Short mmCIF file of C-alpha atoms in Angstrom, two decimals:
data_model
loop_
_atom_site.label_atom_id
_atom_site.label_comp_id
_atom_site.label_asym_id
_atom_site.label_seq_id
_atom_site.Cartn_x
_atom_site.Cartn_y
_atom_site.Cartn_z
CA MET A 25 65.56 -14.48 -79.67
CA SER A 26 62.01 -14.62 -78.34
CA LEU A 27 60.59 -13.88 -81.81
CA ALA A 28 62.61 -16.76 -83.23
CA LEU A 29 60.92 -19.13 -80.80
CA ILE A 30 57.40 -18.30 -82.01
CA PRO A 31 57.48 -20.53 -85.14
CA LEU A 32 58.96 -23.41 -83.14
CA THR A 33 56.36 -23.05 -80.39
CA ALA A 34 53.55 -22.91 -82.94
CA PHE A 35 54.92 -26.01 -84.67
CA LEU A 36 55.13 -27.95 -81.41
CA LEU A 37 51.62 -26.93 -80.37
CA GLY A 38 50.27 -27.85 -83.80
CA THR A 39 51.96 -31.26 -83.64
CA TRP A 40 50.51 -31.88 -80.19
CA GLN A 41 47.03 -30.97 -81.43
CA VAL A 42 47.41 -33.40 -84.38
CA GLN A 43 48.23 -36.16 -81.91
CA ARG A 44 45.29 -35.17 -79.71
CA LEU A 45 42.99 -35.11 -82.74
CA GLY A 46 43.99 -38.65 -83.66
CA TRP A 47 43.48 -39.87 -80.10
CA LYS A 48 40.08 -38.17 -79.72
CA THR A 49 38.86 -39.38 -83.13
CA GLU A 50 39.86 -42.94 -82.30
CA LEU A 51 38.16 -42.72 -78.91
CA ILE A 52 34.89 -41.43 -80.40
CA ALA A 53 34.95 -44.17 -83.06
CA LYS A 54 35.42 -46.80 -80.34
CA PHE A 55 32.48 -45.48 -78.32
CA GLU A 56 30.25 -45.21 -81.39
CA ASP A 57 31.05 -48.83 -82.23
CA ARG A 58 29.81 -49.84 -78.78
CA LEU A 59 26.60 -47.85 -79.24
CA VAL A 60 25.48 -49.80 -82.32
CA LYS A 61 25.71 -53.13 -80.52
CA PRO A 62 22.50 -54.55 -78.97
CA PRO A 63 22.07 -53.83 -75.24
CA LEU A 64 23.49 -56.32 -72.76
CA PRO A 65 21.82 -57.45 -69.54
CA LEU A 66 23.80 -55.95 -66.68
CA PRO A 67 25.57 -58.75 -64.75
CA PRO A 68 24.49 -59.28 -61.12
CA GLN A 69 27.85 -58.02 -59.89
CA VAL A 70 29.92 -55.52 -61.86
CA ASP A 71 33.67 -55.11 -61.48
CA SER A 72 33.94 -51.34 -61.17
CA SER A 73 37.58 -51.45 -62.31
CA ALA A 74 36.42 -52.84 -65.69
CA ILE A 75 33.79 -50.16 -66.39
CA ALA A 76 36.23 -48.08 -68.43
CA ASP A 77 36.42 -50.95 -70.92
CA PHE A 78 32.63 -50.80 -71.34
CA ASP A 79 32.14 -47.03 -71.28
CA TYR A 80 29.18 -46.09 -73.53
CA ARG A 81 28.04 -49.74 -73.74
CA ARG A 82 24.26 -50.08 -73.91
CA VAL A 83 22.87 -52.16 -71.03
CA TYR A 84 19.56 -52.89 -69.33
CA ALA A 85 18.57 -53.87 -65.80
CA THR A 86 15.28 -54.68 -64.08
CA GLY A 87 14.23 -53.85 -60.55
CA HIS A 88 12.56 -51.28 -58.31
CA LEU A 89 13.58 -47.63 -58.16
CA ARG A 90 14.38 -46.50 -54.60
CA HIS A 91 12.80 -43.06 -54.66
CA ASP A 92 13.36 -42.80 -50.91
CA GLN A 93 17.12 -42.68 -51.66
CA GLU A 94 16.89 -40.24 -54.57
CA MET A 95 19.71 -37.72 -55.01
CA LEU A 96 19.65 -34.55 -57.11
CA ILE A 97 22.72 -33.12 -58.85
CA GLY A 98 22.52 -29.46 -59.63
CA PRO A 99 22.19 -26.89 -60.77
CA ARG A 100 22.22 -28.36 -64.30
CA ILE A 101 21.08 -26.47 -67.40
CA HIS A 102 18.87 -28.06 -70.06
CA ASP A 103 17.81 -26.01 -73.09
CA GLY A 104 18.54 -22.84 -71.14
CA ASN A 105 16.47 -23.87 -68.11
CA ASP A 106 17.79 -24.50 -64.61
CA GLY A 107 17.17 -27.82 -62.93
CA TYR A 108 18.62 -31.05 -61.59
CA LEU A 109 19.71 -34.50 -62.64
CA VAL A 110 17.75 -37.21 -60.83
CA ILE A 111 19.89 -40.05 -59.51
CA THR A 112 17.95 -43.02 -58.17
CA PRO A 113 19.27 -46.39 -56.95
CA LEU A 114 17.77 -49.36 -58.79
CA GLU A 115 17.29 -52.34 -56.48
CA ARG A 116 17.57 -55.18 -58.93
CA THR A 117 15.20 -58.11 -59.22
CA GLY A 118 16.58 -61.58 -58.57
CA ASN A 119 19.83 -60.60 -56.84
CA ASP A 120 21.09 -58.51 -53.98
CA SER A 121 22.69 -55.79 -56.09
CA THR A 122 21.72 -52.14 -56.44
CA VAL A 123 23.12 -49.72 -59.04
CA LEU A 124 22.89 -45.96 -59.54
CA VAL A 125 20.71 -44.67 -62.37
CA ASN A 126 20.97 -41.15 -63.78
CA ARG A 127 17.34 -40.91 -64.88
CA GLY A 128 17.73 -37.50 -66.50
CA TRP A 129 16.87 -33.83 -66.00
CA ILE A 130 13.94 -32.16 -64.23
CA PRO A 131 13.20 -28.40 -63.82
CA ARG A 132 14.08 -26.65 -60.58
CA LYS A 133 10.44 -25.80 -59.82
CA LEU A 134 9.66 -29.53 -59.57
CA LYS A 135 12.46 -30.36 -57.17
CA ARG A 136 10.06 -31.67 -54.49
CA GLN A 137 8.90 -35.23 -55.10
CA ALA A 138 5.38 -34.27 -54.01
CA ASP A 139 5.17 -32.00 -57.08
CA ARG A 140 6.12 -34.70 -59.60
CA MET A 141 4.41 -37.93 -58.61
CA GLU A 142 4.10 -39.03 -62.25
CA GLY A 143 7.88 -39.14 -62.36
CA LEU A 144 8.08 -41.66 -59.51
CA PRO A 145 7.08 -45.04 -61.00
CA THR A 146 6.27 -47.82 -58.56
CA GLY A 147 6.54 -51.52 -59.18
CA GLU A 148 9.08 -53.29 -61.33
CA VAL A 149 10.74 -51.31 -64.13
CA THR A 150 13.36 -52.08 -66.76
CA ILE A 151 15.96 -49.37 -67.27
CA GLN A 152 17.85 -49.18 -70.54
CA GLY A 153 20.82 -46.87 -70.76
CA LEU A 154 24.55 -46.41 -71.12
CA LEU A 155 27.13 -47.78 -68.73
CA ARG A 156 29.26 -44.71 -68.09
CA LYS A 157 32.15 -43.20 -66.23
CA PRO A 158 30.62 -39.81 -65.40
CA TRP A 159 32.36 -36.47 -65.62
CA LYS A 160 34.72 -35.24 -62.92
CA LYS A 161 34.46 -32.01 -60.99
CA ASN A 162 36.58 -29.05 -62.06
CA MET A 163 38.27 -26.43 -59.91
CA PHE A 164 35.14 -24.28 -59.84
CA THR A 165 32.76 -27.06 -58.71
CA PRO A 166 31.88 -27.02 -54.99
CA ASN A 167 32.38 -30.15 -52.93
CA ASN A 168 29.37 -32.38 -52.47
CA LYS A 169 27.63 -32.40 -49.09
CA PRO A 170 26.22 -35.93 -48.88
CA GLU A 171 25.24 -35.49 -45.23
CA ILE A 172 22.53 -33.01 -46.35
CA LYS A 173 22.06 -34.53 -49.82
CA GLU A 174 23.55 -31.62 -51.75
CA PHE A 175 25.36 -32.80 -54.87
CA TYR A 176 27.11 -30.70 -57.49
CA PHE A 177 28.79 -33.47 -59.46
CA PRO A 178 28.52 -37.27 -59.64
CA ASP A 179 30.89 -38.88 -57.16
CA VAL A 180 29.93 -42.50 -57.82
CA GLU A 181 31.87 -43.98 -54.91
CA GLN A 182 30.39 -41.43 -52.52
CA MET A 183 26.82 -41.91 -53.77
CA ALA A 184 27.15 -45.69 -53.75
CA LYS A 185 28.35 -45.68 -50.15
CA LEU A 186 25.50 -43.39 -49.12
CA THR A 187 22.83 -45.66 -50.66
CA GLY A 188 24.39 -49.10 -50.21
CA SER A 189 24.77 -49.50 -53.98
CA GLN A 190 27.46 -50.84 -56.25
CA PRO A 191 29.64 -48.03 -57.65
CA VAL A 192 28.01 -48.51 -61.05
CA TRP A 193 26.54 -45.59 -63.01
CA ILE A 194 23.91 -46.04 -65.74
CA GLU A 195 22.62 -43.08 -67.75
CA GLU A 196 19.04 -43.80 -68.80
CA THR A 197 18.42 -43.08 -72.48
CA MET A 198 15.44 -42.04 -74.57
CA LEU A 199 14.86 -41.24 -78.23
CA PRO A 200 15.10 -37.49 -78.92
CA ASP A 201 11.52 -36.21 -79.20
CA LEU A 202 10.80 -32.52 -78.60
CA LEU A 203 7.08 -32.89 -77.84
CA ARG A 204 7.70 -35.82 -75.52
CA SER A 205 10.42 -33.86 -73.73
CA TYR A 206 8.05 -30.90 -73.21
CA ASP A 207 5.44 -33.26 -71.77
CA ARG A 208 7.93 -34.92 -69.44
CA GLU A 209 9.28 -31.56 -68.30
CA ALA A 210 5.78 -30.33 -67.39
CA LYS A 211 5.07 -33.50 -65.39
CA GLY A 212 8.45 -33.77 -63.71
CA ILE A 213 9.32 -37.01 -65.49
CA PRO A 214 13.11 -37.00 -65.98
CA ILE A 215 14.28 -36.31 -69.52
CA GLY A 216 16.88 -38.95 -70.34
CA ARG A 217 19.85 -38.45 -72.58
CA ALA A 218 20.15 -39.59 -76.20
CA ALA A 219 22.17 -42.74 -76.87
CA GLU A 220 25.03 -40.90 -78.56
CA VAL A 221 28.64 -39.95 -77.95
CA ASN A 222 28.90 -36.40 -76.63
CA LEU A 223 32.65 -35.86 -76.41
CA ARG A 224 33.90 -32.49 -77.64
CA ASN A 225 36.47 -32.65 -80.43
CA ASN A 226 37.87 -29.18 -81.22
CA HIS A 227 41.41 -30.26 -81.98
CA GLY A 228 40.94 -29.86 -85.75
CA GLN A 229 40.29 -26.13 -85.46
CA TYR A 230 43.14 -25.76 -82.96
CA ILE A 231 45.54 -27.24 -85.53
CA PHE A 232 44.69 -24.46 -87.99
CA THR A 233 44.92 -21.88 -85.19
CA TRP A 234 48.49 -22.87 -84.47
#
């Protein structure tokens, strides 16, 4: 009896993977369509409930980076090296809003701000990046400890409350450039992400497996 169920189970799993493949392919296509559109100025106030409808939309915002409220998420691996993601509130020019900016990755050895002054721009800056809903913690991720500024995953609501920001998350982008990345890593200037969709889509190979 149990052997007779194997073909049926495999068929059902394969059908489910086909459906998942279609959903994931459609989702990636939708995000890639947003990426090719010119960047939008971020509105003064952002409805956080609408961010999902603009996930992966290119935006830009101008203001001053609040390095005194910087938060580090880690450990995070980049090209096999241990380090942190630098999250800095951007106090925006011309309005009373502040948003959270994931500026990118820095190596662990440059965790202290005093060791990476070139990565702490002063004055007005314009940040261009992707409006995102960041990843969620999994069962193996420790809980954040905001009271001592220890963060293991991006809890936007938590970080926004801590810094008096809107619960809005922007991932700063840069063009992929190996030499530039090496230079930024050495100076402690955060290495931003590429403006591309990075969702995993393994459902095609799972279909053949089942």
